[in-house]
XYZ file of N, CA and C in Angstrom:
780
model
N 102.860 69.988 37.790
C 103.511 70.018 36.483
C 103.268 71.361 35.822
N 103.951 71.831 34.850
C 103.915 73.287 34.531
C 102.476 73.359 33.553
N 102.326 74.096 33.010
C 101.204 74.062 32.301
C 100.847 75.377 31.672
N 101.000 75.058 30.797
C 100.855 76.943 29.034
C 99.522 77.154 28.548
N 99.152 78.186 28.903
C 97.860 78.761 28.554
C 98.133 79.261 27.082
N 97.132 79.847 26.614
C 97.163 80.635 25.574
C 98.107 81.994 25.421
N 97.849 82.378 26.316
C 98.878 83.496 26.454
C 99.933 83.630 27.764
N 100.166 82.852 28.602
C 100.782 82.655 29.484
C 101.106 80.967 30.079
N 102.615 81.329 30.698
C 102.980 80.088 31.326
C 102.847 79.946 32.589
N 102.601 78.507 33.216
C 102.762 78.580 34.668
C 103.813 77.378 34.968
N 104.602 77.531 36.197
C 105.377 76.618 36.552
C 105.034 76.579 38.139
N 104.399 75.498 39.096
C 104.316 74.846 40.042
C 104.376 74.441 40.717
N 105.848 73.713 40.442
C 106.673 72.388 41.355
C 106.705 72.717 42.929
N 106.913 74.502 42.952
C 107.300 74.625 44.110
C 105.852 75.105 45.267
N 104.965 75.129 44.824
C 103.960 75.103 45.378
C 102.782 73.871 45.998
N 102.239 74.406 46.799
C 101.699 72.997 47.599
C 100.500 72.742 46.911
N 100.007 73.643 46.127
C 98.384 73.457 44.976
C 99.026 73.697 44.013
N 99.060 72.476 43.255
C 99.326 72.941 41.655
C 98.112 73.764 40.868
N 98.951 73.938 39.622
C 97.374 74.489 38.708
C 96.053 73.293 38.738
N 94.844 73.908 39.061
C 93.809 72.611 38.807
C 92.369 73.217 38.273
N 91.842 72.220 37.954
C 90.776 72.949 37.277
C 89.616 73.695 37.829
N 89.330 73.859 39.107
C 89.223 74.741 39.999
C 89.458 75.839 40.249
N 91.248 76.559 40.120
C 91.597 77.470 39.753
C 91.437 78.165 38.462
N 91.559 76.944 37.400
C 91.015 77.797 36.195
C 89.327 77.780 36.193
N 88.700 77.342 36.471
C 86.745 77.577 35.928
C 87.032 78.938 37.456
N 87.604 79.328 38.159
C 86.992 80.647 39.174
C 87.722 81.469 38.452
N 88.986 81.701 38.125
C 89.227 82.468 37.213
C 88.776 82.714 36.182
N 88.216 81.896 35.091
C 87.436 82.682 33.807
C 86.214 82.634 34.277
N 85.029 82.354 35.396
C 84.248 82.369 35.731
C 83.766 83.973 36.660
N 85.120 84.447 37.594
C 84.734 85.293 38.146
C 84.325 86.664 37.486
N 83.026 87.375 37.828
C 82.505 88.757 37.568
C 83.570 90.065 37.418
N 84.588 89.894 36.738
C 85.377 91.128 37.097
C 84.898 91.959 36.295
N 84.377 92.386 35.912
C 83.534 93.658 35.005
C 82.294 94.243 35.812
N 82.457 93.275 36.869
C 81.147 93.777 37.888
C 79.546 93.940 37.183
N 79.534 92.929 36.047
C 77.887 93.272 35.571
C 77.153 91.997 36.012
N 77.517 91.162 37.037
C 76.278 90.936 37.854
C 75.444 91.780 38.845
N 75.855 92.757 38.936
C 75.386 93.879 39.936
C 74.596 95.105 39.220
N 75.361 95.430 38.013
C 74.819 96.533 37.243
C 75.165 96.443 35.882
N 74.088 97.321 35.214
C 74.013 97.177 33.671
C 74.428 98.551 32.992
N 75.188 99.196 33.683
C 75.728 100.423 32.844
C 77.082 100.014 32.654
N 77.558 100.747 30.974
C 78.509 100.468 30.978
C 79.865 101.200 31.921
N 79.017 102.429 32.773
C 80.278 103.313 33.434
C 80.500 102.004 34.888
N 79.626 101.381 35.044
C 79.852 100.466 35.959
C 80.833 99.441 35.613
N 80.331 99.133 34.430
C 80.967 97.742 33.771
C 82.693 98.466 33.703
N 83.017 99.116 33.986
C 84.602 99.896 33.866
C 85.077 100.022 35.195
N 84.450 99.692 35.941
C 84.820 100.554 37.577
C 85.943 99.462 38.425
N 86.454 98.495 37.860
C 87.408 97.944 38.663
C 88.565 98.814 38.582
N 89.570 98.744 39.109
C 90.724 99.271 39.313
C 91.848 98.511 39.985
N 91.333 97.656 41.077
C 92.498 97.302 42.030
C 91.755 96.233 42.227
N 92.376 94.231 42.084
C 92.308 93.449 42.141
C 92.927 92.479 43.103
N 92.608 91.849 43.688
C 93.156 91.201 45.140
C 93.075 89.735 45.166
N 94.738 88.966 45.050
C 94.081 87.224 44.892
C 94.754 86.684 46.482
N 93.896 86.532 46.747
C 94.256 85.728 48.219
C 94.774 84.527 48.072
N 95.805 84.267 48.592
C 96.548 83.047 48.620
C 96.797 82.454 47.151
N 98.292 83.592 46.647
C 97.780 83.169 44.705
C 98.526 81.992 44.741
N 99.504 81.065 45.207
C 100.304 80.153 44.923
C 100.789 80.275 43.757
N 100.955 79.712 42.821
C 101.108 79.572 41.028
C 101.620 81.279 40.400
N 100.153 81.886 41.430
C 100.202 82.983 40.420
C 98.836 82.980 39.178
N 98.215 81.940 39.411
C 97.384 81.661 37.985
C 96.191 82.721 38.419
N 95.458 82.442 39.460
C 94.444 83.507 39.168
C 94.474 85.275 38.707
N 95.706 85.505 39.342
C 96.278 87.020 38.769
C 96.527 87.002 37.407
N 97.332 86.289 37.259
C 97.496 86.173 35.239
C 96.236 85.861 34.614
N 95.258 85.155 35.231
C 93.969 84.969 34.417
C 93.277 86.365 34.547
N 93.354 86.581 35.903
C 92.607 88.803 36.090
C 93.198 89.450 35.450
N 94.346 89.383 34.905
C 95.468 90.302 34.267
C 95.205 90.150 32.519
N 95.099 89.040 32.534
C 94.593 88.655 30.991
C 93.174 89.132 30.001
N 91.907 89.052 31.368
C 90.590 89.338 31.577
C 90.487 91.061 31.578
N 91.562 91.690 32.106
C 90.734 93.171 32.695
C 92.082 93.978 31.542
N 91.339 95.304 31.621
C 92.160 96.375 31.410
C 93.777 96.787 31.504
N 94.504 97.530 30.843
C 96.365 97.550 31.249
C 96.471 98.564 32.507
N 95.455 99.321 32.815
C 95.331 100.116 34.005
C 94.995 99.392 35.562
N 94.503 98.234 35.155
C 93.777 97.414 36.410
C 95.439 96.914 36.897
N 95.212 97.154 38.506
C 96.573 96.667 39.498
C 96.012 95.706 40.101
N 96.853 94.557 40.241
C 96.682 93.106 41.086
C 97.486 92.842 41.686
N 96.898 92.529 43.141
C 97.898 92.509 43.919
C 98.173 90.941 44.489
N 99.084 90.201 44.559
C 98.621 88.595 44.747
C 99.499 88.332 45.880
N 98.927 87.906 46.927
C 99.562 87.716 48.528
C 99.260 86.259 48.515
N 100.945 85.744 48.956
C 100.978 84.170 49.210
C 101.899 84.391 50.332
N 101.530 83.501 51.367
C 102.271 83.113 52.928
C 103.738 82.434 52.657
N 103.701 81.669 51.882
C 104.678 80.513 51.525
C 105.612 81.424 50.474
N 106.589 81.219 51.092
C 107.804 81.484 50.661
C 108.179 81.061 49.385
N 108.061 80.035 49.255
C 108.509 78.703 47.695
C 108.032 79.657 46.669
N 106.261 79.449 47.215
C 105.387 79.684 46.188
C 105.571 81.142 45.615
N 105.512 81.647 46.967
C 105.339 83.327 45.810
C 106.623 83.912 45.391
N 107.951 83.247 45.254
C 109.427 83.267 44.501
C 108.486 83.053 43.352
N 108.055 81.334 43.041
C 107.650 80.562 41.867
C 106.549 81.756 41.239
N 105.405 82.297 41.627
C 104.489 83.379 41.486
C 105.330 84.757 40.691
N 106.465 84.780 41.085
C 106.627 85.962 41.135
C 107.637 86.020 39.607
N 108.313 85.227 39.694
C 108.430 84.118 38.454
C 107.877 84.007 37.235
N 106.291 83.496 37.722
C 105.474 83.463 36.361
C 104.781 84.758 35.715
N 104.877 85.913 36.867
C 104.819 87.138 36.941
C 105.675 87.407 35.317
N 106.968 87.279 35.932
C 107.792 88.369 35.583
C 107.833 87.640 33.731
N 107.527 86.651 33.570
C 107.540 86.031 32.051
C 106.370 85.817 31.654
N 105.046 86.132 31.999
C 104.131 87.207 31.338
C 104.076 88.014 30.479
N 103.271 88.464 29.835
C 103.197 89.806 28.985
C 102.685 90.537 29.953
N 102.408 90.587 31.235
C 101.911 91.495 32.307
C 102.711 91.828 33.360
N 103.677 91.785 33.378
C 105.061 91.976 34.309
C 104.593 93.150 35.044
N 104.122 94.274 34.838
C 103.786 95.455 35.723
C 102.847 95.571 36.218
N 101.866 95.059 36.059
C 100.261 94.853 36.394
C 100.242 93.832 37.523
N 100.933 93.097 37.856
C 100.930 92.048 38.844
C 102.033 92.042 40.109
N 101.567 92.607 40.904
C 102.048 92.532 42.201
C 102.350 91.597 42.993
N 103.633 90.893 43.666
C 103.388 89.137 44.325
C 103.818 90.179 45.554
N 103.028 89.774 46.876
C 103.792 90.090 48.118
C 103.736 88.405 48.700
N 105.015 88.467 49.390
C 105.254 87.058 50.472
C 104.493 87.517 51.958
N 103.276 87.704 52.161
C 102.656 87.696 53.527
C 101.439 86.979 53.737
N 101.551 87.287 55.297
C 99.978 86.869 55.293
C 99.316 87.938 55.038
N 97.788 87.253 55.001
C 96.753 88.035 54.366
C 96.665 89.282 55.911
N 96.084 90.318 55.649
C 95.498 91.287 56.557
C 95.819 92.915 56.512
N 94.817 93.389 56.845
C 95.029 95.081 56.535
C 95.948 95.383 57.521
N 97.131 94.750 58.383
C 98.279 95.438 58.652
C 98.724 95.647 57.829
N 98.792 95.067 56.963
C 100.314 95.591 55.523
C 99.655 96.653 54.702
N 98.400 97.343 55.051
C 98.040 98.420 54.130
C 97.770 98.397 53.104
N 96.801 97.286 53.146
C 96.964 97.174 51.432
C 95.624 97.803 50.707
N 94.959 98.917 51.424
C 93.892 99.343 51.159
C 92.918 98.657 50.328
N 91.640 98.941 50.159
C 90.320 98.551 49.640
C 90.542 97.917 48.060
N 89.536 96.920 47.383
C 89.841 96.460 46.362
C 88.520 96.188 45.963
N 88.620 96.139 44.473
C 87.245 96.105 43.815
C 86.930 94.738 43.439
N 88.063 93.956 43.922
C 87.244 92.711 43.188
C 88.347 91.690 44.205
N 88.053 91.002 44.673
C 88.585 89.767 45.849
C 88.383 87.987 45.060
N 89.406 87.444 44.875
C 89.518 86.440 44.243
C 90.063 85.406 45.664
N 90.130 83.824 45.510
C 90.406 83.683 46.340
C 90.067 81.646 46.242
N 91.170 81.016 46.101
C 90.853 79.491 45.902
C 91.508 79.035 47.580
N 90.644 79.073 48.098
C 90.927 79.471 49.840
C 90.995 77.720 49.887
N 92.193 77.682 51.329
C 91.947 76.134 51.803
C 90.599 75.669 52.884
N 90.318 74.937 52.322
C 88.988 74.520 52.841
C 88.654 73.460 53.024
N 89.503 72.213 53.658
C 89.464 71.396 54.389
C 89.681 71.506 56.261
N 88.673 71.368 57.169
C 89.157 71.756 58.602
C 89.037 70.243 59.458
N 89.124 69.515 58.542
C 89.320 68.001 59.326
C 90.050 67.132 58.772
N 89.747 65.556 58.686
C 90.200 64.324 58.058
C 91.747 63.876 57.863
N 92.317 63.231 57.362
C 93.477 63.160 57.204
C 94.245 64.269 56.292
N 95.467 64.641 56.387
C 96.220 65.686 55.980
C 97.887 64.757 55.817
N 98.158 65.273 54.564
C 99.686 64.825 53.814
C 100.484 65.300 54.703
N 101.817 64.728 54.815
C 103.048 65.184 55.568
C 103.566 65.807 54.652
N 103.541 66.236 53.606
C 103.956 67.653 53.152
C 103.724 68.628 54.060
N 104.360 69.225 54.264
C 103.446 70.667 55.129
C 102.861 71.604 54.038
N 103.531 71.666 53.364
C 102.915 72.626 51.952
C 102.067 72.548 51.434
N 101.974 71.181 51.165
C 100.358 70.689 50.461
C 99.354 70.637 51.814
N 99.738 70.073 52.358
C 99.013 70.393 53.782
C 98.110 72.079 54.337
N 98.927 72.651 54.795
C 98.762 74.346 54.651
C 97.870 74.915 53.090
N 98.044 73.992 52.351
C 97.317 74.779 51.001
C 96.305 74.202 51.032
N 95.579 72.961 51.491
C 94.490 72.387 51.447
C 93.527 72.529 52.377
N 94.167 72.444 53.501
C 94.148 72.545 54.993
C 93.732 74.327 55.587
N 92.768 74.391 56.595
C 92.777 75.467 56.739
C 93.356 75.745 58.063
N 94.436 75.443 58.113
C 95.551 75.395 59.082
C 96.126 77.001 59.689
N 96.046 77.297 58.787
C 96.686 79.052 58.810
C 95.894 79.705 58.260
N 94.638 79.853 57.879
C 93.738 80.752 56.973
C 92.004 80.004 57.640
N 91.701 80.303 58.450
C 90.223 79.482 58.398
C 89.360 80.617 58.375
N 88.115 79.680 57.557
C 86.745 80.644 56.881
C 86.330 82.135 57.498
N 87.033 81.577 58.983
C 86.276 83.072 59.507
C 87.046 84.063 59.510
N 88.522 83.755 59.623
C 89.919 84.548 59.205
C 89.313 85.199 57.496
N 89.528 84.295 57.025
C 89.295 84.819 55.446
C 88.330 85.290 55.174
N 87.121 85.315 55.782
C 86.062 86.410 55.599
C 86.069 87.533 56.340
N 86.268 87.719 57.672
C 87.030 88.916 58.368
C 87.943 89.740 57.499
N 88.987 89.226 57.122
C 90.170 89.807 55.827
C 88.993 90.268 54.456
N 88.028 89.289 53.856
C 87.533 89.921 52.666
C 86.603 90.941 53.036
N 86.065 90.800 53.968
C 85.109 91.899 55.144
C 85.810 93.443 54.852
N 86.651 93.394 55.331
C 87.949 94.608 55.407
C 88.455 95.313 54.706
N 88.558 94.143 53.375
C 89.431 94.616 52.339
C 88.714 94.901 51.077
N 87.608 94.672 51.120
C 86.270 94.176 50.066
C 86.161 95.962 49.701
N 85.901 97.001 48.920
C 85.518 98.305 48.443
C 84.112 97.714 48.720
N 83.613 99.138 48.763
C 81.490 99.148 49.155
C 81.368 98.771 48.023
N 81.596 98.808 46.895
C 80.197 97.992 45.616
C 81.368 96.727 44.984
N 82.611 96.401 45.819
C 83.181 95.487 45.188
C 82.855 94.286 45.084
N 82.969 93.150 44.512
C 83.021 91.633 44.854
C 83.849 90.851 45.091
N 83.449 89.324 45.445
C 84.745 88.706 45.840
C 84.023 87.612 45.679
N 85.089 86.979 44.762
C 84.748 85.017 43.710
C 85.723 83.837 44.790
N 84.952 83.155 45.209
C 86.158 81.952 45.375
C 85.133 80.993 45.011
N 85.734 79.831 45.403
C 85.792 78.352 44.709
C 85.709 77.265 45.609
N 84.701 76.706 46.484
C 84.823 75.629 47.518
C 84.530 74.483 46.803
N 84.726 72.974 47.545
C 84.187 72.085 47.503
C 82.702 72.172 48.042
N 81.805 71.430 47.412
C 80.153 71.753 47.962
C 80.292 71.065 49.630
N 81.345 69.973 50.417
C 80.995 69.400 51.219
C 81.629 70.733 52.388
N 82.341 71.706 51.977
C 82.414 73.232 52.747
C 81.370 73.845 52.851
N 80.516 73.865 51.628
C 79.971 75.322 51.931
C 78.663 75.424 53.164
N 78.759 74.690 54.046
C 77.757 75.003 55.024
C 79.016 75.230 56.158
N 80.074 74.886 56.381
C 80.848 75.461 57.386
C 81.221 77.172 56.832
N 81.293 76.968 55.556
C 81.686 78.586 54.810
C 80.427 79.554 55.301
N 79.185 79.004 55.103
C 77.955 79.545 55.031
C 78.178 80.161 56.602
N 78.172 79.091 57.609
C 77.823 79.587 59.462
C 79.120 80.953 59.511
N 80.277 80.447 58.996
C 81.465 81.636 59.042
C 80.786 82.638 58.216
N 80.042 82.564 57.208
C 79.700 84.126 56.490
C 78.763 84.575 57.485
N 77.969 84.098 58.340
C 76.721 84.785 59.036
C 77.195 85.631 60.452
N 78.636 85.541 60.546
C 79.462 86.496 61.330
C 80.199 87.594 60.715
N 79.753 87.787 59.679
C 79.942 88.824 58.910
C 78.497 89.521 58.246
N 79.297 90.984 57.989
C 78.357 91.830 57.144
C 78.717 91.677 55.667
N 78.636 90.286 55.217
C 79.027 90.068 53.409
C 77.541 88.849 53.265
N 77.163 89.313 52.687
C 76.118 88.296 51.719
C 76.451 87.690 49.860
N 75.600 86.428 50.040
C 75.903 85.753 48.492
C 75.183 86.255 48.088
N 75.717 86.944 46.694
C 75.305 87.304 45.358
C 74.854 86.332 44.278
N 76.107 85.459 44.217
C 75.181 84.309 43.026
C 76.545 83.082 43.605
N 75.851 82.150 43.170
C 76.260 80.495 43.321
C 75.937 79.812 42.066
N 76.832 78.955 42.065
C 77.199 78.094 40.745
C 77.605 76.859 41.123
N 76.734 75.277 40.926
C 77.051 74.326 41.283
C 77.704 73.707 40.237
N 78.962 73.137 40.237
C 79.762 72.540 39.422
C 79.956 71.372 39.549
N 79.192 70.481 38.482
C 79.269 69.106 38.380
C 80.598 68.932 37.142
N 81.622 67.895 37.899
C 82.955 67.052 36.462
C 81.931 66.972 35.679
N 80.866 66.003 35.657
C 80.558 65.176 34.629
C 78.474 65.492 34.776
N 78.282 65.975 33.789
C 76.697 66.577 33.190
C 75.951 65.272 33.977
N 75.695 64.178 34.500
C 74.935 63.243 35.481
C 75.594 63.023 36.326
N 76.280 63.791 37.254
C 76.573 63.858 38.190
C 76.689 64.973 39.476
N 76.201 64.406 40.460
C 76.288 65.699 41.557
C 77.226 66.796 41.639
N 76.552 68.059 41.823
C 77.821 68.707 41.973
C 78.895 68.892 43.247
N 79.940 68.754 42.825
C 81.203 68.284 43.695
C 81.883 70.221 43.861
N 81.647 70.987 43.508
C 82.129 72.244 43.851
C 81.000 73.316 43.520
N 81.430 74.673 44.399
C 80.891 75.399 43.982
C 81.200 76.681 43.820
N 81.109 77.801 43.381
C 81.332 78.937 43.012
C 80.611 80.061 43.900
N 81.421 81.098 43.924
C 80.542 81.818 45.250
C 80.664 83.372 44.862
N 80.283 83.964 44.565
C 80.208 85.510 44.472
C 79.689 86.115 45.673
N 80.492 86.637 46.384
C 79.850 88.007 47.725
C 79.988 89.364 47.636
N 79.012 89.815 48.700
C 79.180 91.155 48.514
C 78.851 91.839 50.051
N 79.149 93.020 49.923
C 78.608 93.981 51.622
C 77.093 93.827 51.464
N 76.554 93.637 52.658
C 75.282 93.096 52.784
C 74.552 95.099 52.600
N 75.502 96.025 52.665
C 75.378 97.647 52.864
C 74.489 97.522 51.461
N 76.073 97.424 50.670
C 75.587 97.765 49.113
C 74.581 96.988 48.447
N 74.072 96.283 48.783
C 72.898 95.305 48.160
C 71.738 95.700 48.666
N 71.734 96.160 49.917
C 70.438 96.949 50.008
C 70.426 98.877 49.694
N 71.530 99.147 49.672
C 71.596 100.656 48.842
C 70.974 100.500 47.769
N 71.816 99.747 46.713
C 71.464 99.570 45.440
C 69.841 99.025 44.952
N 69.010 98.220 46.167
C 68.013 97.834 45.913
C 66.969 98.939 45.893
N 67.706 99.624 47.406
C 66.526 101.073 47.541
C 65.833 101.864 46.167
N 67.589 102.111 45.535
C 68.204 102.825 45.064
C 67.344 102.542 43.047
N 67.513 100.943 43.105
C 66.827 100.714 41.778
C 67.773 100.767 41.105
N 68.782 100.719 41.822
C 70.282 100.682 40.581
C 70.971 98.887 40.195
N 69.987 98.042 41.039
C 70.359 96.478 41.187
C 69.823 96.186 40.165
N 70.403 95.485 39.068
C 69.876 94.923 37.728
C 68.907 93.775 38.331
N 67.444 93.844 37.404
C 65.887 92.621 37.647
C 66.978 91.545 37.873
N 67.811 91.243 36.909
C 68.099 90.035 37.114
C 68.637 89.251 38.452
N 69.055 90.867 39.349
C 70.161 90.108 40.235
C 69.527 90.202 42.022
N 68.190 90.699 41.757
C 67.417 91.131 43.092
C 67.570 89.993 43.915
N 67.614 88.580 43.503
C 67.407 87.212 43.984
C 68.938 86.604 43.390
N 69.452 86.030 44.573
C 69.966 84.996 44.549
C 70.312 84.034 43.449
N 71.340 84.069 42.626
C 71.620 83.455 41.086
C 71.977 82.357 41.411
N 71.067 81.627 41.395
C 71.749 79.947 41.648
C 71.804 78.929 40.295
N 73.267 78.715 39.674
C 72.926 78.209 38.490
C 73.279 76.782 38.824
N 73.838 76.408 37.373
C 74.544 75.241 37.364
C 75.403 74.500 36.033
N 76.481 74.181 36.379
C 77.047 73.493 35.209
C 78.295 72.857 35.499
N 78.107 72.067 34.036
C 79.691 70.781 34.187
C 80.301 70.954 33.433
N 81.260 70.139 33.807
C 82.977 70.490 33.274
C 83.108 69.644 31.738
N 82.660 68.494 31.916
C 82.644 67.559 31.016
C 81.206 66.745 30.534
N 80.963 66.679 29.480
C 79.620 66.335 29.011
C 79.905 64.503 28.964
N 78.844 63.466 28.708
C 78.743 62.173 29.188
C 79.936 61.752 28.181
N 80.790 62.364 27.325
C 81.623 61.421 26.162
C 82.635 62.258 26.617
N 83.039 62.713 27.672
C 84.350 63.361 28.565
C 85.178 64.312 27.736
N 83.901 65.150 26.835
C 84.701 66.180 26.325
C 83.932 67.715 26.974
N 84.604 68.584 26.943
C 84.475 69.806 27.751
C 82.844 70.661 27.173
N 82.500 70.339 28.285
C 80.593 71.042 27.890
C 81.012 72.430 27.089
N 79.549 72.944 26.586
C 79.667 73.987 25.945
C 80.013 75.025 27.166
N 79.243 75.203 28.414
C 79.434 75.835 29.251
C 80.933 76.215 29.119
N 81.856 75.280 29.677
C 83.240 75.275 29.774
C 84.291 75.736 28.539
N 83.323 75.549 27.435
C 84.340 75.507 26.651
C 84.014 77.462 26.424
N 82.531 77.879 26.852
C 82.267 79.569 26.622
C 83.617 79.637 27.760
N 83.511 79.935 28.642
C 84.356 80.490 29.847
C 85.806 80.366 29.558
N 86.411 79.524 28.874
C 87.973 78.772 29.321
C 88.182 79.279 27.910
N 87.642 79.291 26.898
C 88.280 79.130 25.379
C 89.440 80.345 25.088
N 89.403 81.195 25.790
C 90.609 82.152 26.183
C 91.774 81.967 26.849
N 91.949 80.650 27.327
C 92.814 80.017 27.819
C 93.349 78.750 27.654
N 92.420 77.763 27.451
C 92.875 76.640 26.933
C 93.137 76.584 25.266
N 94.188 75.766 25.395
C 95.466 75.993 24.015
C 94.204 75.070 23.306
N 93.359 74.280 24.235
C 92.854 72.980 22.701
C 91.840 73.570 22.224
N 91.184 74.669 23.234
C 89.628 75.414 22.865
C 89.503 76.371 21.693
């Protein structure tokens, strides 16, 4: 169903992941100012070129587009045909029409899409169980055409040396995500367990990576903020026990949600 942010619209229908709240908590959640890594402000400026893997909707680019600078370029690559028309769409009736790039491909450095400072990414991450006869919803859930080790190979590649890269799993992934990251040279930066509901387990999680290079440069180096030497493992929920939106949620989203 379509769904109006504060400053932008999205329309859906034709995509196999609608907007969900998943897509929005990694979008106002992700580091794009890069100050989990460093505490200067010439750092806190250093994005430039933004990368959403598999945007469907379009929402995480309009949320980076909304979040960063009028100089910052985003580039948003969807496989599916439907979707990135519909993407390209919510693009163009934006207040960010030039800042947002839709290409119809697959992901990979054949198409040249050189290095990026910041890698976004609500990746499909189911590799078993039953699957919809949609093919669309299927393919978007499903890691049918995109699996963990594909998509970390691609963020491997495409990742800039001090860049990052945010996605968004279900917690019952992240140990198949985890064995696929240990075939790579990318390490976790910080994790965020996301419980719906404040007494309850968390059901997703949040993932910040980085080049396993630059984390030990920067450590040598003394340029890694105290805070971030170790592993940021937080936690928070979506909804507090009377099913209204925690404070957590309501800091992060209130730039977007029309009720916040």
């Amino acid at each position: 169903m379509p769904f109006t942010f504060k400053q932008f619209h999205i329309d859906d229908d034709k995509c196999g992941m609608r907007v969900s709240t998943d897509a929005v908590v990694l979008g106002a959640w992700a580091p794009l100012q890069q100050d989990l890594l460093a505490g200067t402000p010439s750092d806190k400026q250093s994005i430039k070129r933004i990368l959403d893997i598999g945007s469907g909707s379009g929402i995480l680019s309009l949320m980076a587009a909304q979040r960063t600078h009028e100089s910052v370029a985003i580039t948003a690559v969807e496989i599916d045909a439907a979707a990135a028309a519909q993407s390209k769409h919510n693009v163009a009736n934006s207040p960010w029409p030039n800042k947002v790039s839709v290409l119809n491909a697959a992901i990979g450095s054949e198409h040249g899409l050189g290095k990026f400072d910041h890698i976004l990414c609500n990746p499909p991450y189911f590799d078993n169980g039953p699957q919809t006869q949609e093919l669309r919803r299927a393919n978007a859930r499903h890691t049918n055409s995109l699996s963990f080790n594909e998509l970390l190979q691609h963020v491997q590649t495409l990742l800039a040396e001090k860049g990052l890269a945010s996605l968004v799993l279900p917690s019952e992934s992240l140990d198949a995500f985890t064995m696929a990251m240990a075939n790579t040279q990318l390490q976790l930066a910080q994790r965020v367990n996301v419980s719906t509901v404040s007494h309850k387990a968390p059901s997703r999680v949040l993932l910040c990576l980085r080049h396993e290079s630059c984390a030990e440069e920067q450590r040598k180096s003394g340029e890694l903020a105290a805070h971030a030497t170790e592993l940021l493992q937080q936690h928070m929920h979506i909804q507090d026990k009377n099913g209204l939106y925690s404070q957590q949620m309501q800091q992060i989203c209130r730039d977007f949600y029309l009720k916040l």
